mmCIF file of C-alpha atoms in Angstrom:
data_model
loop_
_atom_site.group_PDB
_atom_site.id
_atom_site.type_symbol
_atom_site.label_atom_id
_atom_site.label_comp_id
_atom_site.label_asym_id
_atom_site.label_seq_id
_atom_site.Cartn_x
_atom_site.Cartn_y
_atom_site.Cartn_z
ATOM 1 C CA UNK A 1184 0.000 0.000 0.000
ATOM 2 C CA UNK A 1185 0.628 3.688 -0.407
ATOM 3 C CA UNK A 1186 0.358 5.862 2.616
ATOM 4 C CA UNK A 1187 -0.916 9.262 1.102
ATOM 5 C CA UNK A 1188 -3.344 12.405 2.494
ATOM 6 C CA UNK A 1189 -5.378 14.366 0.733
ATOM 7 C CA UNK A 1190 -4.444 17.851 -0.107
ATOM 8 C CA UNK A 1191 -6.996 20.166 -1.898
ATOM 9 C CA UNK A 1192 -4.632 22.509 -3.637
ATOM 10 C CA UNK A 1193 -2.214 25.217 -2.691
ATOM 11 C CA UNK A 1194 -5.070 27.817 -3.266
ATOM 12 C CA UNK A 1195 -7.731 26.167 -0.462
ATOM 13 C CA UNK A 1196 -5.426 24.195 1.650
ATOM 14 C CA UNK A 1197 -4.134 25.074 5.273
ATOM 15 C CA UNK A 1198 -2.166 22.614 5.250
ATOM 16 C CA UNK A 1199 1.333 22.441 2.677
ATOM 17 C CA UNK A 1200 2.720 20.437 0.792
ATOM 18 C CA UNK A 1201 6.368 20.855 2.838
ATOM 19 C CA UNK A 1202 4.111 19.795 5.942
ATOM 20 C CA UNK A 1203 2.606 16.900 4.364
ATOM 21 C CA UNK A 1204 6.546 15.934 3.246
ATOM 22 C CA UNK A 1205 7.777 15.884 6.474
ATOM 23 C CA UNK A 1206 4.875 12.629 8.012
ATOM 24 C CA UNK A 1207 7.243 9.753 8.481
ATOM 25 C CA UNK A 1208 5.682 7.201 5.754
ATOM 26 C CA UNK A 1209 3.693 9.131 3.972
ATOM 27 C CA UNK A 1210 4.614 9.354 -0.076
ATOM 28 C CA UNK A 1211 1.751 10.952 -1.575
ATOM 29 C CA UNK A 1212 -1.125 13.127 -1.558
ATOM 30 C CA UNK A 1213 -4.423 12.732 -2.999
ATOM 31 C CA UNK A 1214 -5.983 15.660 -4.776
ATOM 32 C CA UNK A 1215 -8.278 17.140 -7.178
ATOM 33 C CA UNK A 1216 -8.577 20.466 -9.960
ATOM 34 C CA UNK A 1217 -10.916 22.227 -6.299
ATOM 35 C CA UNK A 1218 -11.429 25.042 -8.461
ATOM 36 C CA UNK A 1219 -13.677 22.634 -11.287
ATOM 37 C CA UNK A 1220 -17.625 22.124 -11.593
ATOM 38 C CA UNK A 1221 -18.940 18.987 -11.989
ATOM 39 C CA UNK A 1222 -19.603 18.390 -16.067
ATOM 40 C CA UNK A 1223 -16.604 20.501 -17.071
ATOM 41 C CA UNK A 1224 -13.789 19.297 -19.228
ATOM 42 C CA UNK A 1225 -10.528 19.865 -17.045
ATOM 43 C CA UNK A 1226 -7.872 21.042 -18.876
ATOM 44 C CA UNK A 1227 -4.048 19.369 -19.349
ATOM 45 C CA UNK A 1228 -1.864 22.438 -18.289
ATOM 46 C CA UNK A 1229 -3.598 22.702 -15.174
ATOM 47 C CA UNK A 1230 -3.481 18.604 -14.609
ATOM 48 C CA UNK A 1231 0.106 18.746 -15.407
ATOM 49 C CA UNK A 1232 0.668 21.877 -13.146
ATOM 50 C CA UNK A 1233 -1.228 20.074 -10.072
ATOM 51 C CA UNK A 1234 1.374 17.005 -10.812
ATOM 52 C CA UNK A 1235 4.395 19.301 -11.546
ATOM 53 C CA UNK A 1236 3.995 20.954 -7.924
ATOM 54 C CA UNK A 1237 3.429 17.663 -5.881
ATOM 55 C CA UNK A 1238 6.628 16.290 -7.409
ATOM 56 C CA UNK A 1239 8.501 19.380 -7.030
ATOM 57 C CA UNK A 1240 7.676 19.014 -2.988
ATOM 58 C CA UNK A 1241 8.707 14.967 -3.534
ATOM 59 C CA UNK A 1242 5.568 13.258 -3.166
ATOM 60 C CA UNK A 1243 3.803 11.784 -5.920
ATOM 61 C CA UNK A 1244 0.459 12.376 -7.298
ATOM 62 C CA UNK A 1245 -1.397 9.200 -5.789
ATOM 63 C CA UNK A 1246 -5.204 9.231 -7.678
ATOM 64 C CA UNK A 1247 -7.627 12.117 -7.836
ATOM 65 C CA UNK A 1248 -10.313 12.791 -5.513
ATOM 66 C CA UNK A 1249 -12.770 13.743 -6.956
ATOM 67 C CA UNK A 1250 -14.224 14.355 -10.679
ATOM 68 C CA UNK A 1251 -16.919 15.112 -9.781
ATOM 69 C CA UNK A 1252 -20.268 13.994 -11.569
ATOM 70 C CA UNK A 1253 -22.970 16.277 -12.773
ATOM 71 C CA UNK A 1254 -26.276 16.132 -11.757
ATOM 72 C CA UNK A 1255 -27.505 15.020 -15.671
ATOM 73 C CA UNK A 1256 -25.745 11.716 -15.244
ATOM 74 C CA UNK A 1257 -27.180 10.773 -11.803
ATOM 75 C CA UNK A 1258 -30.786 11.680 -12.700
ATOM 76 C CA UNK A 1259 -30.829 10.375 -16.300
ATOM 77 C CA UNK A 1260 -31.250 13.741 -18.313
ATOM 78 C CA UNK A 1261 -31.560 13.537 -21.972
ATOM 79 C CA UNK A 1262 -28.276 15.845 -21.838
ATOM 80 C CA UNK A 1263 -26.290 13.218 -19.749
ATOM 81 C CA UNK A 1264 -24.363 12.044 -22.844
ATOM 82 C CA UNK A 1265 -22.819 15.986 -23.378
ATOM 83 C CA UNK A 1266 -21.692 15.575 -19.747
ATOM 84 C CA UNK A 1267 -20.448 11.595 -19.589
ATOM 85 C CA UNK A 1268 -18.262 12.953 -23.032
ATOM 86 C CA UNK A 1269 -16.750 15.747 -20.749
ATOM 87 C CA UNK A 1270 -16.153 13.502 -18.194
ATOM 88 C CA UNK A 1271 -14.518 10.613 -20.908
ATOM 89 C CA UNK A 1272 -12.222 13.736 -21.834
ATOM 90 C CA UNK A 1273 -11.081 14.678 -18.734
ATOM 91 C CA UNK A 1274 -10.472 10.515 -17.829
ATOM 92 C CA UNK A 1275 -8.417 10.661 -21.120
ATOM 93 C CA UNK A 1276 -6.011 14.019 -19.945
ATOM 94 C CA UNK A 1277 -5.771 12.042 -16.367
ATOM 95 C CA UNK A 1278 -4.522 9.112 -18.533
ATOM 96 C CA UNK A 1279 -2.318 11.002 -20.615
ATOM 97 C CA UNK A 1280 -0.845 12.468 -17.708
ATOM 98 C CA UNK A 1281 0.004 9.064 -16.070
ATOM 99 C CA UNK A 1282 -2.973 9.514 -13.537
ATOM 100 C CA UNK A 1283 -4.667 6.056 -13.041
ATOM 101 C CA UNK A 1284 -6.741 6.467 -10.161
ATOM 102 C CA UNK A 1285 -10.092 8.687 -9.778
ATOM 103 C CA UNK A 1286 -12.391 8.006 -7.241
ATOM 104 C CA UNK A 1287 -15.830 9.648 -7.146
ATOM 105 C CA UNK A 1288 -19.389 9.132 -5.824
ATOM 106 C CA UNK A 1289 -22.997 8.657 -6.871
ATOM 107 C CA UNK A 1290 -24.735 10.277 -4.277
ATOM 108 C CA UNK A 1291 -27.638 12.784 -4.866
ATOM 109 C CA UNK A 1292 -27.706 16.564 -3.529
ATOM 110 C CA UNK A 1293 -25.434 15.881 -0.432
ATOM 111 C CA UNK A 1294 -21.932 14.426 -1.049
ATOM 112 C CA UNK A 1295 -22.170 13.577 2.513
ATOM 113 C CA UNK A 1296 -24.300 14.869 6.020
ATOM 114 C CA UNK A 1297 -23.158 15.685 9.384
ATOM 115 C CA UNK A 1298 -25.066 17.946 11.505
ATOM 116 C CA UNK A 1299 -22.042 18.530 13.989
ATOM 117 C CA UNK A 1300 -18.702 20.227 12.076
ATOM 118 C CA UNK A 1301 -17.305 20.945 15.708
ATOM 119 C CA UNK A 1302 -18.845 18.635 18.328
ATOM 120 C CA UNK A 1303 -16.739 19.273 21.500
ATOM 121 C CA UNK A 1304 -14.937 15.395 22.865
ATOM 122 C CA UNK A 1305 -14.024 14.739 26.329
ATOM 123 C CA UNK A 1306 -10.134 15.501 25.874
ATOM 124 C CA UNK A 1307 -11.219 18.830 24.117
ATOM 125 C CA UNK A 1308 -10.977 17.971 20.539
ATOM 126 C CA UNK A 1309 -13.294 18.674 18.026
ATOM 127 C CA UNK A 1310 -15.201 16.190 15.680
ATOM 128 C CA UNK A 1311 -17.810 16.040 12.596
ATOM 129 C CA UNK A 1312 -20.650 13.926 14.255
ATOM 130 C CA UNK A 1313 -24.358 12.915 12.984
ATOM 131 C CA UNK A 1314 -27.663 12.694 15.189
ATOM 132 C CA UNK A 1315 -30.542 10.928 13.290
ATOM 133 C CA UNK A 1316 -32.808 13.202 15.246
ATOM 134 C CA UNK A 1317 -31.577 16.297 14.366
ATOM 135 C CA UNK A 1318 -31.942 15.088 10.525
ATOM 136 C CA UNK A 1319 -35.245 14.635 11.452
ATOM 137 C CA UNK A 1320 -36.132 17.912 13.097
ATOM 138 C CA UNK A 1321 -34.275 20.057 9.843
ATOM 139 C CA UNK A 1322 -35.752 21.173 6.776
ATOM 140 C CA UNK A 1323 -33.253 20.029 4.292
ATOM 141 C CA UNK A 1324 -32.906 23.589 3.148
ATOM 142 C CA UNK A 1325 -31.505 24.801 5.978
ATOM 143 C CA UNK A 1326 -28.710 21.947 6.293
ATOM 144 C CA UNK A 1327 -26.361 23.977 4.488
ATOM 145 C CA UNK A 1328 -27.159 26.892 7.022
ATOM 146 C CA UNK A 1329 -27.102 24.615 10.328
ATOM 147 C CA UNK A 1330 -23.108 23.798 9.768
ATOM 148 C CA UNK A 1331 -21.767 26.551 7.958
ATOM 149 C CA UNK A 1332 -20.689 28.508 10.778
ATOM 150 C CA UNK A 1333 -18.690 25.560 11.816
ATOM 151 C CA UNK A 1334 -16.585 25.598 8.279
ATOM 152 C CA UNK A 1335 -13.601 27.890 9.913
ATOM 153 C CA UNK A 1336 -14.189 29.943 6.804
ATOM 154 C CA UNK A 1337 -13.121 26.779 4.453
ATOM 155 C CA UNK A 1338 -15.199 25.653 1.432
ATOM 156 C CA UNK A 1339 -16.189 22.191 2.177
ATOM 157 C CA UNK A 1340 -16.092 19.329 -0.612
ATOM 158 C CA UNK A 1341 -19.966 18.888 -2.054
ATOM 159 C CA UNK A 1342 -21.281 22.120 0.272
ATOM 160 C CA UNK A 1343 -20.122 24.569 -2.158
ATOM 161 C CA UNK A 1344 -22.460 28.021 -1.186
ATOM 162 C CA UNK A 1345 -23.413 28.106 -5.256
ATOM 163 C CA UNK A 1346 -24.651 24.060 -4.922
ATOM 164 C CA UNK A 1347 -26.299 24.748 -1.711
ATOM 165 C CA UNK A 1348 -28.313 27.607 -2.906
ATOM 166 C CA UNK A 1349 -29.806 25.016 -5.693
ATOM 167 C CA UNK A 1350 -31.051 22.581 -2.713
ATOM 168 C CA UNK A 1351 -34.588 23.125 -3.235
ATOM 169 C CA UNK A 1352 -34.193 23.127 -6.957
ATOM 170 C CA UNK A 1353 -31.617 19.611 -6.599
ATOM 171 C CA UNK A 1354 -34.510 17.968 -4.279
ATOM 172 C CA UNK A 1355 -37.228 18.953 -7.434
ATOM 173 C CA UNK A 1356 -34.803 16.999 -9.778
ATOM 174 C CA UNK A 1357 -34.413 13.945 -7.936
ATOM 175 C CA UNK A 1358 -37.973 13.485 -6.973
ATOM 176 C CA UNK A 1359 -38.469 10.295 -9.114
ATOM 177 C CA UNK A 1360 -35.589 8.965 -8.860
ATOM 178 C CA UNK A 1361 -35.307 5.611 -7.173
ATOM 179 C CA UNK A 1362 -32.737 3.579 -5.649
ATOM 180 C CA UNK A 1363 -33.240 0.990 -8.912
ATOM 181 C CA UNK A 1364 -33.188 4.077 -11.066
ATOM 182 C CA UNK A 1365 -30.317 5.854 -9.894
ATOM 183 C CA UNK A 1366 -28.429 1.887 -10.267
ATOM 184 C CA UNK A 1367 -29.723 1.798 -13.939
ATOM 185 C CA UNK A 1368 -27.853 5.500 -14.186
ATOM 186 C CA UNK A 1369 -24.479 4.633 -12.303
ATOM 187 C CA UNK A 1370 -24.367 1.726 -15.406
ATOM 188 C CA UNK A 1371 -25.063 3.787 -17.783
ATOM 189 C CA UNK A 1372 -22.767 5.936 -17.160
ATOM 190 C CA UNK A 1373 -19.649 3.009 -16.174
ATOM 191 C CA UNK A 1374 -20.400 1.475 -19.597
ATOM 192 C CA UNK A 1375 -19.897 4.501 -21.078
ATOM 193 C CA UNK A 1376 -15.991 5.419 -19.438
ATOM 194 C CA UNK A 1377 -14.888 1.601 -19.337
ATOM 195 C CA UNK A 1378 -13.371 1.892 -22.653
ATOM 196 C CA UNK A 1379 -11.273 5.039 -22.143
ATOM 197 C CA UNK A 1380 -10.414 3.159 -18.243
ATOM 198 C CA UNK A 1381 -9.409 0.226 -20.218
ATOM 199 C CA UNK A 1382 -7.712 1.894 -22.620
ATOM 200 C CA UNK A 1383 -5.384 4.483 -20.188
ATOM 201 C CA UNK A 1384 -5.731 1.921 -17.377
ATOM 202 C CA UNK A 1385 -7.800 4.094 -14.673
ATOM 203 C CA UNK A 1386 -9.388 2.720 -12.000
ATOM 204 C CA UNK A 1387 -12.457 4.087 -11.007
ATOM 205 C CA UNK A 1388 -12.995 4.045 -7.218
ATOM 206 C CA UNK A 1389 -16.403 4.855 -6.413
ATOM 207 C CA UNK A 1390 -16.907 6.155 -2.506
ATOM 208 C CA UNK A 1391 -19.664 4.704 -0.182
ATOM 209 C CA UNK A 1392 -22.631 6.873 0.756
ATOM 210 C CA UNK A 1393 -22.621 9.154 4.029
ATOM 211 C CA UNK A 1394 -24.156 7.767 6.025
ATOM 212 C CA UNK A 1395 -25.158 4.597 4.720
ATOM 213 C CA UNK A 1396 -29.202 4.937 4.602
ATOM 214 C CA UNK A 1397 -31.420 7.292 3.175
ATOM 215 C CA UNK A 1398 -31.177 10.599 4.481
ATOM 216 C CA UNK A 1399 -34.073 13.090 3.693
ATOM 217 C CA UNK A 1400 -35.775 10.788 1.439
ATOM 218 C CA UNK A 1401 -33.257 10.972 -1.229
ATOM 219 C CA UNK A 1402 -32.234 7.147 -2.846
ATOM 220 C CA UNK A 1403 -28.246 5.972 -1.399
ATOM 221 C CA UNK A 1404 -26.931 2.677 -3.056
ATOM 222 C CA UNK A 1405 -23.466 2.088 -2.549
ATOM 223 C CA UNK A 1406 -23.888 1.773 1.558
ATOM 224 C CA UNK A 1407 -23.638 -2.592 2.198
ATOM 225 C CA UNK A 1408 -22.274 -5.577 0.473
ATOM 226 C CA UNK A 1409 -25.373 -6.691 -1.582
ATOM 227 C CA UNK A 1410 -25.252 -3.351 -3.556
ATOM 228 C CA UNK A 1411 -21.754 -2.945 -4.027
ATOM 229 C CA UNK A 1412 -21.235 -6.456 -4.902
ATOM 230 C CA UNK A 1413 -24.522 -6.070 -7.115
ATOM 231 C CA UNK A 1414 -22.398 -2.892 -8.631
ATOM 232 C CA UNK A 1415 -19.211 -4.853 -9.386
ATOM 233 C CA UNK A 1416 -21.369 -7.790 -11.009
ATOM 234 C CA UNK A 1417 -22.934 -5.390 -13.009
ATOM 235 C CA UNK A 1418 -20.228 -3.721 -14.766
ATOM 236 C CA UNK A 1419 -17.919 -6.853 -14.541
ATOM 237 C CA UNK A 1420 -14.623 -4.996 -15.338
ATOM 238 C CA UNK A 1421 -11.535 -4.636 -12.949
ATOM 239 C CA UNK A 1422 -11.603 -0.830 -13.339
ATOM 240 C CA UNK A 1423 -14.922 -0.787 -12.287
ATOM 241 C CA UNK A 1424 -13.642 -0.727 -8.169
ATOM 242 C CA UNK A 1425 -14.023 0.979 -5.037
ATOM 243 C CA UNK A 1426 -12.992 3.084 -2.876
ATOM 244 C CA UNK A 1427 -13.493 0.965 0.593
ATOM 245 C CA UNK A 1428 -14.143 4.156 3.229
ATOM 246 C CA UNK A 1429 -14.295 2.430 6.674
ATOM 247 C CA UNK A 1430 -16.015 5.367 8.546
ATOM 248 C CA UNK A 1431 -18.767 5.795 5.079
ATOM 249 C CA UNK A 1432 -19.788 2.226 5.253
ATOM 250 C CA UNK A 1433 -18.990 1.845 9.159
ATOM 251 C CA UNK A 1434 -21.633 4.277 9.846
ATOM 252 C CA UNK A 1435 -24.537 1.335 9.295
ATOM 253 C CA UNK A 1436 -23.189 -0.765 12.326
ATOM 254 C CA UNK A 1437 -24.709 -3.895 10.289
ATOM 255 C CA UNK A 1438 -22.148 -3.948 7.880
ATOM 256 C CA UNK A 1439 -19.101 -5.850 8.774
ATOM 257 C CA UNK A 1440 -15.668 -4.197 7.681
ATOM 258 C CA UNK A 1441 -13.447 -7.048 7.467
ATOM 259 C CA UNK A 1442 -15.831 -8.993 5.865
ATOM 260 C CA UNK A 1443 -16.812 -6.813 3.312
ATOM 261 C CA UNK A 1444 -12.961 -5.875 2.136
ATOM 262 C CA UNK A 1445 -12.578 -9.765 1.995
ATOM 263 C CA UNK A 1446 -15.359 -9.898 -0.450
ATOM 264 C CA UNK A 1447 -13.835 -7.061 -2.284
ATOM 265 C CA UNK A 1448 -10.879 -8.563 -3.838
ATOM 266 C CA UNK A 1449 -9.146 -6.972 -6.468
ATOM 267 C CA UNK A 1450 -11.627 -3.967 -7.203
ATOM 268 C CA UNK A 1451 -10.273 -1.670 -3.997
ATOM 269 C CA UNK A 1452 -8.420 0.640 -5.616
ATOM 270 C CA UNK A 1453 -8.137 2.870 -2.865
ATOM 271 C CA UNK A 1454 -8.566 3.236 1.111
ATOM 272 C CA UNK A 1455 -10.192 5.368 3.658
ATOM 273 C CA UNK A 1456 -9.900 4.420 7.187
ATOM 274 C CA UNK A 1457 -11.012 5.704 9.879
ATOM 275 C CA UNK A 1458 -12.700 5.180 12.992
ATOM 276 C CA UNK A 1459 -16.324 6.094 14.744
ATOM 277 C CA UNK A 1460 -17.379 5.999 18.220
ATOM 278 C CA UNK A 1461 -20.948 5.673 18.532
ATOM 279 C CA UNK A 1462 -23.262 6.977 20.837
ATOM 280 C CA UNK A 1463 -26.377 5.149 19.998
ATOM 281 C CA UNK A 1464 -26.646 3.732 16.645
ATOM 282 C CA UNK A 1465 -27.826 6.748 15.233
ATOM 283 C CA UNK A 1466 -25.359 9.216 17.032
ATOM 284 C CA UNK A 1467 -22.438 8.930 15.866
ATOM 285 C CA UNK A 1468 -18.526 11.058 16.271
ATOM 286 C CA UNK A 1469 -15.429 10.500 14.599
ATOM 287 C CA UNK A 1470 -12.530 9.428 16.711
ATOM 288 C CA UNK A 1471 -9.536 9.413 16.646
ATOM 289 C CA UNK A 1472 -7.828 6.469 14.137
ATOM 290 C CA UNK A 1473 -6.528 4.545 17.586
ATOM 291 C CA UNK A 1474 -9.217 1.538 17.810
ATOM 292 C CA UNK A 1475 -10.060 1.848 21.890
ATOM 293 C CA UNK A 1476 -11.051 5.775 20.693
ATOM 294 C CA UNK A 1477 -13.586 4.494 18.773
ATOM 295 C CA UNK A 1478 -16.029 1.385 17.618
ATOM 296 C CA UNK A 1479 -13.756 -0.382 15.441
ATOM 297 C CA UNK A 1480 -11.092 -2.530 15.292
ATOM 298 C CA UNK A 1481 -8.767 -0.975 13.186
ATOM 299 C CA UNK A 1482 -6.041 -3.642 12.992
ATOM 300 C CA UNK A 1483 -8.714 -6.200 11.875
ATOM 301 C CA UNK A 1484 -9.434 -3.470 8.975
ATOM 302 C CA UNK A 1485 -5.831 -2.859 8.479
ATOM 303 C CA UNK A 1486 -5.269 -6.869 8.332
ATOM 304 C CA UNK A 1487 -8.219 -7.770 5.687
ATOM 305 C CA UNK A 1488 -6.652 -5.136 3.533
ATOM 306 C CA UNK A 1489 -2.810 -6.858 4.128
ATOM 307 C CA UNK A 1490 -4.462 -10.047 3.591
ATOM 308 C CA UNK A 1491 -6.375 -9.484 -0.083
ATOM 309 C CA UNK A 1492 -3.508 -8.350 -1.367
ATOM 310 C CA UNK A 1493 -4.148 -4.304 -1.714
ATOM 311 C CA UNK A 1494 -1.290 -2.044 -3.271
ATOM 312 C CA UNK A 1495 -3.105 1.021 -3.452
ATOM 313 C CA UNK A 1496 -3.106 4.272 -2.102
ATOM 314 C CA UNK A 1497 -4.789 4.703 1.296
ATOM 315 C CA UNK A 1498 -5.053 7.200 3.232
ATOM 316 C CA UNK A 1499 -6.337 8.712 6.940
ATOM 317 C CA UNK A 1500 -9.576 10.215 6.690
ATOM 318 C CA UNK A 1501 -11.200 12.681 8.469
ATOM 319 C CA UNK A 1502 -9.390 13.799 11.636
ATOM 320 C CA UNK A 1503 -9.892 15.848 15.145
ATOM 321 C CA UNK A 1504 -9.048 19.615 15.208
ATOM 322 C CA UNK A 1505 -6.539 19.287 17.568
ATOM 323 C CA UNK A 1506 -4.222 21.318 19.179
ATOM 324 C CA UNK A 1507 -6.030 24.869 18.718
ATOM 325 C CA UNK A 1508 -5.445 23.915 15.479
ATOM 326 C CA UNK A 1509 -7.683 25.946 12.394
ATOM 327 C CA UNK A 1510 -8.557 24.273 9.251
ATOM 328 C CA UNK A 1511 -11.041 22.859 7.333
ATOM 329 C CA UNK A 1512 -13.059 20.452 9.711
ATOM 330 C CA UNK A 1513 -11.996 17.029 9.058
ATOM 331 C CA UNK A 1514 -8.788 18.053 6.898
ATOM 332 C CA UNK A 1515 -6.230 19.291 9.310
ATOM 333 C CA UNK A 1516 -2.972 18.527 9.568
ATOM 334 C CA UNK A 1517 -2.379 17.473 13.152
ATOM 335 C CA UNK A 1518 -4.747 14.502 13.623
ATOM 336 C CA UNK A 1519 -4.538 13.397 10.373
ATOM 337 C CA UNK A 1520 -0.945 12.652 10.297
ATOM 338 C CA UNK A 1521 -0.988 11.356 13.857
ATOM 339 C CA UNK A 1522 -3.737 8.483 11.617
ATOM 340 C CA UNK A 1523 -1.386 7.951 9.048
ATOM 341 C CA UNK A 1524 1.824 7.438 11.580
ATOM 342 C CA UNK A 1525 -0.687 4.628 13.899
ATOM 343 C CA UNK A 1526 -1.777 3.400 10.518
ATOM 344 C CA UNK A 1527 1.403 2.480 9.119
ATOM 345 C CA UNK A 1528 2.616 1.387 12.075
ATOM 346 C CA UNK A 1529 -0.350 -1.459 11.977
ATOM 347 C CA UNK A 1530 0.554 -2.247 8.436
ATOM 348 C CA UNK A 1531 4.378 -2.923 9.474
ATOM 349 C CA UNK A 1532 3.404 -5.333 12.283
ATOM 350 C CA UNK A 1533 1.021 -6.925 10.241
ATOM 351 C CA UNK A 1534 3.303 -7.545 8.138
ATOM 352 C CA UNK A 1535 6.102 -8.866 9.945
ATOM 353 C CA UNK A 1536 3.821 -11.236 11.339
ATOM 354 C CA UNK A 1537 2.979 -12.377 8.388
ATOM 355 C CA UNK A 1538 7.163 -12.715 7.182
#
């Protein structure tokens, strides 16, 4: 495996390159074009120049997270095919620029939902964390409005202030779309790039839903093993993969982790782990990565990924803001590489017992 953290660009990033450099085992980042719509055509010279500046700070350029997909292709749009073109150009420039990883999700309106950004912990850190009750109690127009003082002036991935002021416009759109509908789009739109993934050798890592149930009515698919299994079958390609988020699919305490990487073989292409420490099973905080900070086992995680084989790129995922540290909830730098040091360090004794 590749030990790598996500870095959104020198432009929206408190945290630097240099920084990210100096994490004992970490080799690359993980990043993305932040600046980019979902349905536009991203252009070479500024792929190149996102590659040219990690490898000038000697990391590499691990995968890309995330191209982001437009709205026509999830819903099934007569336009979808202008926008699933864009998107087979953009694969083609990743390609071309010796970029073979994109993950990316399928998930309508909200890339993801927390109704905490900054929910204070006993040791004084603060966490993103989800109450099923407060989901309840909000009108979905004013989720956007209930966290974004907590944003520490960031732009969060997928709560973009332009996206958020569609939400009662997004909710009109997806209206009849159902969980079977929105799987007959996602194949739609993976027989459509296979070619150009077979062809440049991309691996398309699609990210579980957050959390992993229906939130506000809206259809989620990719949340347990029947559907993503279902999803692999499918499109039965190995660039058709995942990307296995522990703390995404973790969030439905039914699913089991190990289990599910097992069954996974060969289409992870790429790793989020992280750990949860739940409340009730519908009030959830993210921990720190140690496993007695949270609900899961991390080493058993750690170990089903040794023991399938998995080179990829993997990375910590959301962290504490630690430290009086300020960034972008979830994304700074103190927590996060404090996850990727424990996580490596489970990865070398794993396998050394396994030598």
């Amino acid at each position: 495996m590749q030990m790598t953290l996500r870095w959104y660009g020198s432009k929206y990033d408190t945290v630097t390159l240099k920084q990210i450099r100096q994490i004992p085992g970490v080799t690359g980042v993980i990043s993305t074009l932040y600046g980019t719509t979902p349905g536009e055509v991203w252009e070479m010279e500024d792929i190149l120049a996102l590659k040219k500046e990690i490898e000038d700070a000697g990391l590499t350029l691990a995968g890309i997270e995330s191209v982001n997909i437009h709205d026509a292709i999830k819903i099934g749009s007569p336009d979808r095919d202008k926008y699933i073109d864009n998107y087979i150009t953009t694969l083609e420039r990743l390609g071309q620029a010796g970029i073979h990883m994109v993950c990316y999700n399928f998930m309508p309106v909200f890339d993801w939902t927390r109704t905490e950004l900054a929910r204070m912990r006993p040791d004084g850190s603060t966490v993103l964390a989800y109450t099923q009750e407060a989901v309840d109690a909000l009108d979905p127009e004013k989720m956007f409005e209930s966290i974004s003082g907590d944003m520490n002036g960031t732009v969060m991935p997928g709560w973009e202030p332009e996206r958020m002021a569609r939400v009662k416009e997004l909710f009109e759109m997806y209206k009849d779309v159902t969980d079977e509908k929105l799987f007959d789009n996602l194949k739609y739109f993976l027989e459509r790039i296979m070619p150009t993934c077979d062809k440049y050798d991309i691996n398309m890592a699609i990210h579980p839903d957050d959390p992993a149930w229906s939130v506000f009515g809206l259809p989620r698919i990719i949340i347990n093993k029947t559907n993503i299994l279902r999803m692999m079958k499918m499109v039965d390609n190995p660039h058709n993969g995942v990307t296995f988020c522990s703390g995404s699919y973790g969030t439905n305490l039914e699913n089991d982790l190990p289990d599910m990487i097992r069954s996974l073989k060969g289409r992870i292409h790429f790793a989020h782990v992280r750990n949860l420490k739940f409340n009730t099973p519908t009030d959830f905080e993210e921990a720190a990565h140690l496993s007695s900070d949270g609900t899961f086992d991390m080493y058993e995680i750690m170990r089903a990924l040794y023991d399938i084989g998995f080179t990829g790129p993997i990375r910590p995922d959301h962290g504490r803001m630690i430290w009086d540290e300020v960034a972008m909830p979830g994304y700074g730098l103190y927590d996060r590489a404090l996850g990727a040091c424990y996580l490596t360090g489970l990865w070398e004794a794993i396998v050394k017992q396994h030598n």
